[in-house]
PDB file of C-alpha atoms in Angstrom:
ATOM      1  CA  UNK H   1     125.618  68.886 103.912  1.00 66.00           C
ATOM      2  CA  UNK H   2     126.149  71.916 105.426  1.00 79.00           C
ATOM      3  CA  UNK H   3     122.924  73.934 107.455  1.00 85.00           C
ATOM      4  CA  UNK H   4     122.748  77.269 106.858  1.00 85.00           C
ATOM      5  CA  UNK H   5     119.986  77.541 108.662  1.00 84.00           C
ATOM      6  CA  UNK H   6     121.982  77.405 111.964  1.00 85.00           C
ATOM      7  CA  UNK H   7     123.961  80.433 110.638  1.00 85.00           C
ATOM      8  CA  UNK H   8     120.937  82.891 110.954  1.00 87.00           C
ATOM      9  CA  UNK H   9     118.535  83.911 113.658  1.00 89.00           C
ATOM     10  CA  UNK H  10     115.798  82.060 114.017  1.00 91.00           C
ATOM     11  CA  UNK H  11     113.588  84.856 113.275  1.00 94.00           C
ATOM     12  CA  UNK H  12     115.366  85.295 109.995  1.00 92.00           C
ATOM     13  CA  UNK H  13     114.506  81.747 109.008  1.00 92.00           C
ATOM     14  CA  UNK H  14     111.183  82.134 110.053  1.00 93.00           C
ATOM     15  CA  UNK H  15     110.975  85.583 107.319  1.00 94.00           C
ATOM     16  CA  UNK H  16     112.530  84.069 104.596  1.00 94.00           C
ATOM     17  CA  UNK H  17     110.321  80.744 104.842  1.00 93.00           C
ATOM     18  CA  UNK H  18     107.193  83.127 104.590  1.00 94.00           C
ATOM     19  CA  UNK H  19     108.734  84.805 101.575  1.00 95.00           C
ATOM     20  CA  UNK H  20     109.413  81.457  99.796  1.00 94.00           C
ATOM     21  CA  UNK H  21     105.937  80.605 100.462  1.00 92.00           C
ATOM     22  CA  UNK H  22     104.682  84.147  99.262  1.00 93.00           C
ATOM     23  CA  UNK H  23     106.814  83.964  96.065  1.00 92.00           C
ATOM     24  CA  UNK H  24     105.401  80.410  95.184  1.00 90.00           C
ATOM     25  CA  UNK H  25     108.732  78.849  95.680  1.00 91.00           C
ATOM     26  CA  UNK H  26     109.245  75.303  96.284  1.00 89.00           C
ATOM     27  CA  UNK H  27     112.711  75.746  98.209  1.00 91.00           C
ATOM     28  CA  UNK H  28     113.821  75.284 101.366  1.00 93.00           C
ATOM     29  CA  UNK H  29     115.389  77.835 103.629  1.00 92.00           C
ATOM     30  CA  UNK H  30     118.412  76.318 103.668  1.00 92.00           C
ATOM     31  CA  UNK H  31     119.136  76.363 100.048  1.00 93.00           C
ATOM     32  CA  UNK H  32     117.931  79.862  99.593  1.00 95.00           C
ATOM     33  CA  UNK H  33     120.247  80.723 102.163  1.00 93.00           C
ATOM     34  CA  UNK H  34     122.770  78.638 100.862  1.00 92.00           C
ATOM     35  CA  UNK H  35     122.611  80.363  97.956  1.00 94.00           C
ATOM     36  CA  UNK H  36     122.464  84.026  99.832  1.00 94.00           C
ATOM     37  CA  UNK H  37     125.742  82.623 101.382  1.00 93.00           C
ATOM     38  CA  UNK H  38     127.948  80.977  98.937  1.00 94.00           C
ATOM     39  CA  UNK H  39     127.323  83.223  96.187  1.00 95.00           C
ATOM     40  CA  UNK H  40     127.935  86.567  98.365  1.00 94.00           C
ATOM     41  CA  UNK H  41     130.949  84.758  99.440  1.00 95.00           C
ATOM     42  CA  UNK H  42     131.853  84.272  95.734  1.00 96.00           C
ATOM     43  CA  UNK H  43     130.940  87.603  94.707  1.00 95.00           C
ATOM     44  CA  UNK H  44     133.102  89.000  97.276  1.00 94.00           C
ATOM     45  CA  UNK H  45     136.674  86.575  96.824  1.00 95.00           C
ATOM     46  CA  UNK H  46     136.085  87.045  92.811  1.00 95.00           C
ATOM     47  CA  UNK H  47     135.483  90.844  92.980  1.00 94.00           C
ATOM     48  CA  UNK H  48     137.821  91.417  95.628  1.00 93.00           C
ATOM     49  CA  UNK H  49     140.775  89.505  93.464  1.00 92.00           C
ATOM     50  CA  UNK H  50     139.854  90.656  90.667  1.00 92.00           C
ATOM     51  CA  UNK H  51     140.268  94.418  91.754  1.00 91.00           C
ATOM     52  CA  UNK H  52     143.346  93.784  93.647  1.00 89.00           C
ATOM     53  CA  UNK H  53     144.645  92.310  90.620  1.00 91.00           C
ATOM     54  CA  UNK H  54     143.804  95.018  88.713  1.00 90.00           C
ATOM     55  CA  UNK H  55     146.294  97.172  90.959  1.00 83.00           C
ATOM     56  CA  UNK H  56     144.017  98.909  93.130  1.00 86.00           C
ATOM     57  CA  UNK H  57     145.003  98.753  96.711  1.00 88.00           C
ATOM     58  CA  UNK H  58     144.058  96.092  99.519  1.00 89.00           C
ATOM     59  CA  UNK H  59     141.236  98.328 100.666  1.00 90.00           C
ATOM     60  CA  UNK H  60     139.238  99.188  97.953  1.00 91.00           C
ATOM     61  CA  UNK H  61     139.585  95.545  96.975  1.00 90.00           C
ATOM     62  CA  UNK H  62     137.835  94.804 100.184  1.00 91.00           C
ATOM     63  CA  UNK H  63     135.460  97.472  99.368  1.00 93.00           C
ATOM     64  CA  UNK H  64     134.482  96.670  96.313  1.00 93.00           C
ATOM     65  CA  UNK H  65     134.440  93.013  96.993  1.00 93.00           C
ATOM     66  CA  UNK H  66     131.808  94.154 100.285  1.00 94.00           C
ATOM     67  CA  UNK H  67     129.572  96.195  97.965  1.00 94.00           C
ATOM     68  CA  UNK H  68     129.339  93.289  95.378  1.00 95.00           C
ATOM     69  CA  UNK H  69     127.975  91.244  97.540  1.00 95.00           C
ATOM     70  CA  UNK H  70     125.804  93.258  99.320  1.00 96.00           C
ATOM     71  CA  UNK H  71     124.733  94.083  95.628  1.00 97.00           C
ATOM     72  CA  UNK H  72     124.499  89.945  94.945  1.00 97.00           C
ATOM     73  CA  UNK H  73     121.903  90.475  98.335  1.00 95.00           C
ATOM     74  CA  UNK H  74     119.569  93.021  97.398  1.00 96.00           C
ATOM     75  CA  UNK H  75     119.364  91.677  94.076  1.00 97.00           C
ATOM     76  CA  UNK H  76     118.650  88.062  95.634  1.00 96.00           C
ATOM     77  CA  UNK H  77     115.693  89.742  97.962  1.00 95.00           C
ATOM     78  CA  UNK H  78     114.208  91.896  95.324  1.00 97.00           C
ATOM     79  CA  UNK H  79     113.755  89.123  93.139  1.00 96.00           C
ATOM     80  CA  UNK H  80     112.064  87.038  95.796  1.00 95.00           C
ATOM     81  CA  UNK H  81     109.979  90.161  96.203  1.00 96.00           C
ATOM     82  CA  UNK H  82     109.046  90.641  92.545  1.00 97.00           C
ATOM     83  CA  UNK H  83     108.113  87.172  91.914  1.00 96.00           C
ATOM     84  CA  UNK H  84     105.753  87.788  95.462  1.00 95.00           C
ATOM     85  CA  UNK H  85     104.249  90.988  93.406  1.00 96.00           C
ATOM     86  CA  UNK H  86     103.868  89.583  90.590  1.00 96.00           C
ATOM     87  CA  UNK H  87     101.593  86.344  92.428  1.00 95.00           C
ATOM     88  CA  UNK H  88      99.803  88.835  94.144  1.00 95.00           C
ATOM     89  CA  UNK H  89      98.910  90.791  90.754  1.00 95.00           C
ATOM     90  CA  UNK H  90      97.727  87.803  88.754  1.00 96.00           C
ATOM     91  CA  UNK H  91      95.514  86.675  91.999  1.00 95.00           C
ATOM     92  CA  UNK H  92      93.880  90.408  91.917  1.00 94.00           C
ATOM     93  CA  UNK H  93      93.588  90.138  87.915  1.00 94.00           C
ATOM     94  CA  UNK H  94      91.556  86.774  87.774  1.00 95.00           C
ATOM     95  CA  UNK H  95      89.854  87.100  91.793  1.00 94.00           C
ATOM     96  CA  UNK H  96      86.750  88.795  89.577  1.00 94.00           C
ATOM     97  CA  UNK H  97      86.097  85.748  87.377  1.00 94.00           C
ATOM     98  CA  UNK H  98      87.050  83.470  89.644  1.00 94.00           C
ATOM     99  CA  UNK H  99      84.615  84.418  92.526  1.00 93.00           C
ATOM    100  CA  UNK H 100      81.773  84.700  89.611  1.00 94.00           C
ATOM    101  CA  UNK H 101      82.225  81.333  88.093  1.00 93.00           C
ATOM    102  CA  UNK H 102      81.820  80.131  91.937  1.00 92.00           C
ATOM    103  CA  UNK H 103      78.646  82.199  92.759  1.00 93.00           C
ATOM    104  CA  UNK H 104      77.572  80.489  89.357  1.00 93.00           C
ATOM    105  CA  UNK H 105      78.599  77.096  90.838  1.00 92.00           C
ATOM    106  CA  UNK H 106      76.616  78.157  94.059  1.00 91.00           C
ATOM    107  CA  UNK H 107      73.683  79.195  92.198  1.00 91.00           C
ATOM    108  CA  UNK H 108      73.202  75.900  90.829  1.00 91.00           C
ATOM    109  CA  UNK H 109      73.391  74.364  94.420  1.00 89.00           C
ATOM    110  CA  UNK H 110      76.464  73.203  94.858  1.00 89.00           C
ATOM    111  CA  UNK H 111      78.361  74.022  98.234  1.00 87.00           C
ATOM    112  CA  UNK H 112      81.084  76.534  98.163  1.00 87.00           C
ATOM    113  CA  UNK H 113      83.941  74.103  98.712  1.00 87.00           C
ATOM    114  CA  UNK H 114      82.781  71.985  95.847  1.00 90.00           C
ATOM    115  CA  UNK H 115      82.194  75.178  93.823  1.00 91.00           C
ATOM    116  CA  UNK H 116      85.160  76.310  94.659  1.00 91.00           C
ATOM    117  CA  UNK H 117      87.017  73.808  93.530  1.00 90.00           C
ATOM    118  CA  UNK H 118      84.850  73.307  90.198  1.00 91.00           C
ATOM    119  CA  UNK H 119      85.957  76.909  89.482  1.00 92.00           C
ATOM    120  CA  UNK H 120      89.328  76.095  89.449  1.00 90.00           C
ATOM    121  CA  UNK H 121      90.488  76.515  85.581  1.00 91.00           C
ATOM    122  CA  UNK H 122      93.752  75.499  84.017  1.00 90.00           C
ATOM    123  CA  UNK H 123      94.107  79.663  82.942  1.00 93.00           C
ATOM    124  CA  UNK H 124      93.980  80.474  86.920  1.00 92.00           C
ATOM    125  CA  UNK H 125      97.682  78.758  86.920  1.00 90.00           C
ATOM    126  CA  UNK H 126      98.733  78.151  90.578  1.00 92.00           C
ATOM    127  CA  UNK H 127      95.771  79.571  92.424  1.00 92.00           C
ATOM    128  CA  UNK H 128      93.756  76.720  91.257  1.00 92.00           C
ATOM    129  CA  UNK H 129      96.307  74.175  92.681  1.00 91.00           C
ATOM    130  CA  UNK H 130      96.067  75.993  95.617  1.00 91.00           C
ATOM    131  CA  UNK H 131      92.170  76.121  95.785  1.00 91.00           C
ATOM    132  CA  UNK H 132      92.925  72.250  95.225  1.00 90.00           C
ATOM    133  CA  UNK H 133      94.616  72.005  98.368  1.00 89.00           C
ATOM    134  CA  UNK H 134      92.282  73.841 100.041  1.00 86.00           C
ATOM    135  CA  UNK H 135      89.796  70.499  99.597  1.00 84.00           C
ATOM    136  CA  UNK H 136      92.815  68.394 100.700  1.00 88.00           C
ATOM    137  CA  UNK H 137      93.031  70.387 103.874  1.00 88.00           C
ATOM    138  CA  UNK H 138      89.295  69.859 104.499  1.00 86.00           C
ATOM    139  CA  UNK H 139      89.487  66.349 103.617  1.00 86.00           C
ATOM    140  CA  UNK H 140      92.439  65.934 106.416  1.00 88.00           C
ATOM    141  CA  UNK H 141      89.857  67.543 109.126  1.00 86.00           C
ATOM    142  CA  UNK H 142      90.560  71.251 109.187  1.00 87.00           C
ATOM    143  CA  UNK H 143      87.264  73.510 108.940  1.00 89.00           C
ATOM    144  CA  UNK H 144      86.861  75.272 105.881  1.00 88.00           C
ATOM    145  CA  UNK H 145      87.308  79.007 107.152  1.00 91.00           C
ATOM    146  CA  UNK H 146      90.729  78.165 108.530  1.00 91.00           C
ATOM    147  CA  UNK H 147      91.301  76.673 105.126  1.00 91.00           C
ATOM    148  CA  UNK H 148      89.826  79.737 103.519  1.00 91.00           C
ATOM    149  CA  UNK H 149      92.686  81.831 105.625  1.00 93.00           C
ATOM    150  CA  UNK H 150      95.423  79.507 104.938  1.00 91.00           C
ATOM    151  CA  UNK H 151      94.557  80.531 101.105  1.00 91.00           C
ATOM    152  CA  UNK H 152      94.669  83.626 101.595  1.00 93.00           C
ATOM    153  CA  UNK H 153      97.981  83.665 102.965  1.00 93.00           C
ATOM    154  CA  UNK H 154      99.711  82.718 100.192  1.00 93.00           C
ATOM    155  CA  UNK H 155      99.476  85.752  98.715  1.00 94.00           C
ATOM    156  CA  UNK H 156     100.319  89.331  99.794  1.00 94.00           C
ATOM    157  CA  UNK H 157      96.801  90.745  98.368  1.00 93.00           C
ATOM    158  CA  UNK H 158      94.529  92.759 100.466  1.00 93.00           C
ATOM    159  CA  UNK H 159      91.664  92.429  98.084  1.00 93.00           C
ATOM    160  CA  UNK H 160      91.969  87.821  98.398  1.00 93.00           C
ATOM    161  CA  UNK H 161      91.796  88.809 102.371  1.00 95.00           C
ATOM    162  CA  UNK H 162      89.114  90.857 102.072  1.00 93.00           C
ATOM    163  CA  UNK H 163      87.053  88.515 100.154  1.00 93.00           C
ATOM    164  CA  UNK H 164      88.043  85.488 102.206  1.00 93.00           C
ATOM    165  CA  UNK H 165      87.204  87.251 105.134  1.00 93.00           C
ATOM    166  CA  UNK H 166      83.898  88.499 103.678  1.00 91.00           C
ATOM    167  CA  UNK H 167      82.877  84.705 103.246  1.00 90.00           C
ATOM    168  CA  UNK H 168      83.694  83.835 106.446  1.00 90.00           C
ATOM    169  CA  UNK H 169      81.246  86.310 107.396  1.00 90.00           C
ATOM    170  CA  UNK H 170      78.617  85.197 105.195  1.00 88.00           C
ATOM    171  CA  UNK H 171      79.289  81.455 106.534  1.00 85.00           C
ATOM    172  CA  UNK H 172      78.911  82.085 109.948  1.00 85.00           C
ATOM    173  CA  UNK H 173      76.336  84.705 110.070  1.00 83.00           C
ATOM    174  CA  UNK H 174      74.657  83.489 106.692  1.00 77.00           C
ATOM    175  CA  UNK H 175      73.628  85.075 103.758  1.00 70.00           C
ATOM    176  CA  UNK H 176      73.305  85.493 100.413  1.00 80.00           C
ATOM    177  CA  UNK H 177      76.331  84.002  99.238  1.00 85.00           C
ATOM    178  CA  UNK H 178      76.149  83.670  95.414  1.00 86.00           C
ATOM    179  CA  UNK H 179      74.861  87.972  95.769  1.00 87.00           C
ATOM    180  CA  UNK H 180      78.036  88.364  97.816  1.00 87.00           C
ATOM    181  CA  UNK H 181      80.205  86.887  95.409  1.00 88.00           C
ATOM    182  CA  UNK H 182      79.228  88.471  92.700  1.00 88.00           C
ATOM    183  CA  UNK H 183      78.948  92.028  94.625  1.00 90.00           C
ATOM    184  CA  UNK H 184      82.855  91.289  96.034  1.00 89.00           C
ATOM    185  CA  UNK H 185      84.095  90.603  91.827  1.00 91.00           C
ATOM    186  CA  UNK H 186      82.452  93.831  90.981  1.00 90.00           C
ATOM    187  CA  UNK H 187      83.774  95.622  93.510  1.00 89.00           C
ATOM    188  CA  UNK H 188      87.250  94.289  92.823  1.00 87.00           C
ATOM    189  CA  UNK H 189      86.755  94.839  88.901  1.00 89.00           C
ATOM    190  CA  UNK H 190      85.741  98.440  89.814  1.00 88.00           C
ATOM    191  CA  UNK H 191      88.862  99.248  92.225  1.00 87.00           C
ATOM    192  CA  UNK H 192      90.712  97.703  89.377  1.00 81.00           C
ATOM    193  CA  UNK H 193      88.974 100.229  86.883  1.00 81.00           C
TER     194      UNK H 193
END
């Protein structure tokens, strides 16, 4: 099998690994890129023959067989940055009732891991798997604000930052947390307003 990986920059791997992760996908770098890869390089032979064959000259063959798939490109990135948007709006649309079905959890005295989890509904789709792992990270060791950060960066939203770094805050310093969650949703339902 071939590794595109050693193609690219290291740096470039490093980018397009966080975008996977952003956009939810469960691919590796190398088959994204070998998909950025063989398909420009289809794009461009098919395009290229097809214009030449069409009796336009050798260079705006090339040409048009370049632009096609630089076209094949951008249309590969933006849809690995829509389906990042589009994770990062349904996070922002259900953060409100999520963080107020955990300050219920809280309420009732139940820790915030535990009621974090507990919130977790089917209708929050892949943020609740996420929360899930969350627990698995804690169970493996790892303290539960860098597992609260990891969480948040899965997502490109300021507001699921915010928050995580709000209860952070609120773990080390203490505090009210079940007012603080509820206070963060209806701040986030009002900015949504």
């Amino acid at each position: 099998m071939i590794s595109f990986e050693k193609l690219v920059a290291r740096n470039v791997v490093v980018f397009i690994s966080r975008e996977l992760d952003l956009a939810g996908l469960k691919m590796t770098v190398n088959k994204f890129l070998g998909i950025a890869i063989v398909g420009g390089l289809i794009v461009l032979t098919v395009l290229s023959y097809s214009l030449f064959f069409l009796k336009f000259n050798v260079g705006i063959a090339a040409l048009g067989g370049i632009g096609g798939a630089v076209l094949f490109e951008v249309v590969l990135y933006m849809l690995l940055e829509f389906n990042i948007e589009k994770r990062k709006t349904f996070v922002e649309s259900i953060l409100p009732d999520y963080l107020q079905i955990v300050a219920a959890n809280v309420r009732s005295g139940i820790s915030l891991d535990k009621a974090m989890v507990l919130a977790a509904r089917p209708e929050f789709k892949y943020f609740s798997d996420d929360v899930k792992l969350v627990t698995k990270t804690l169970y493996a060791g790892s303290t539960l604000q860098s597992a609260l950060f990891a969480l948040a960066e899965k997502y490109r939203s300021l507001q699921l930052k915010h928050t995580v770094r709000m209860l952070v805050e609120a773990i080390q310093y203490g505090g009210g947390m079940t007012d603080l969650l509820n206070q963060v949703a209806k701040d986030i339902r009002n900015q949504q307003m």
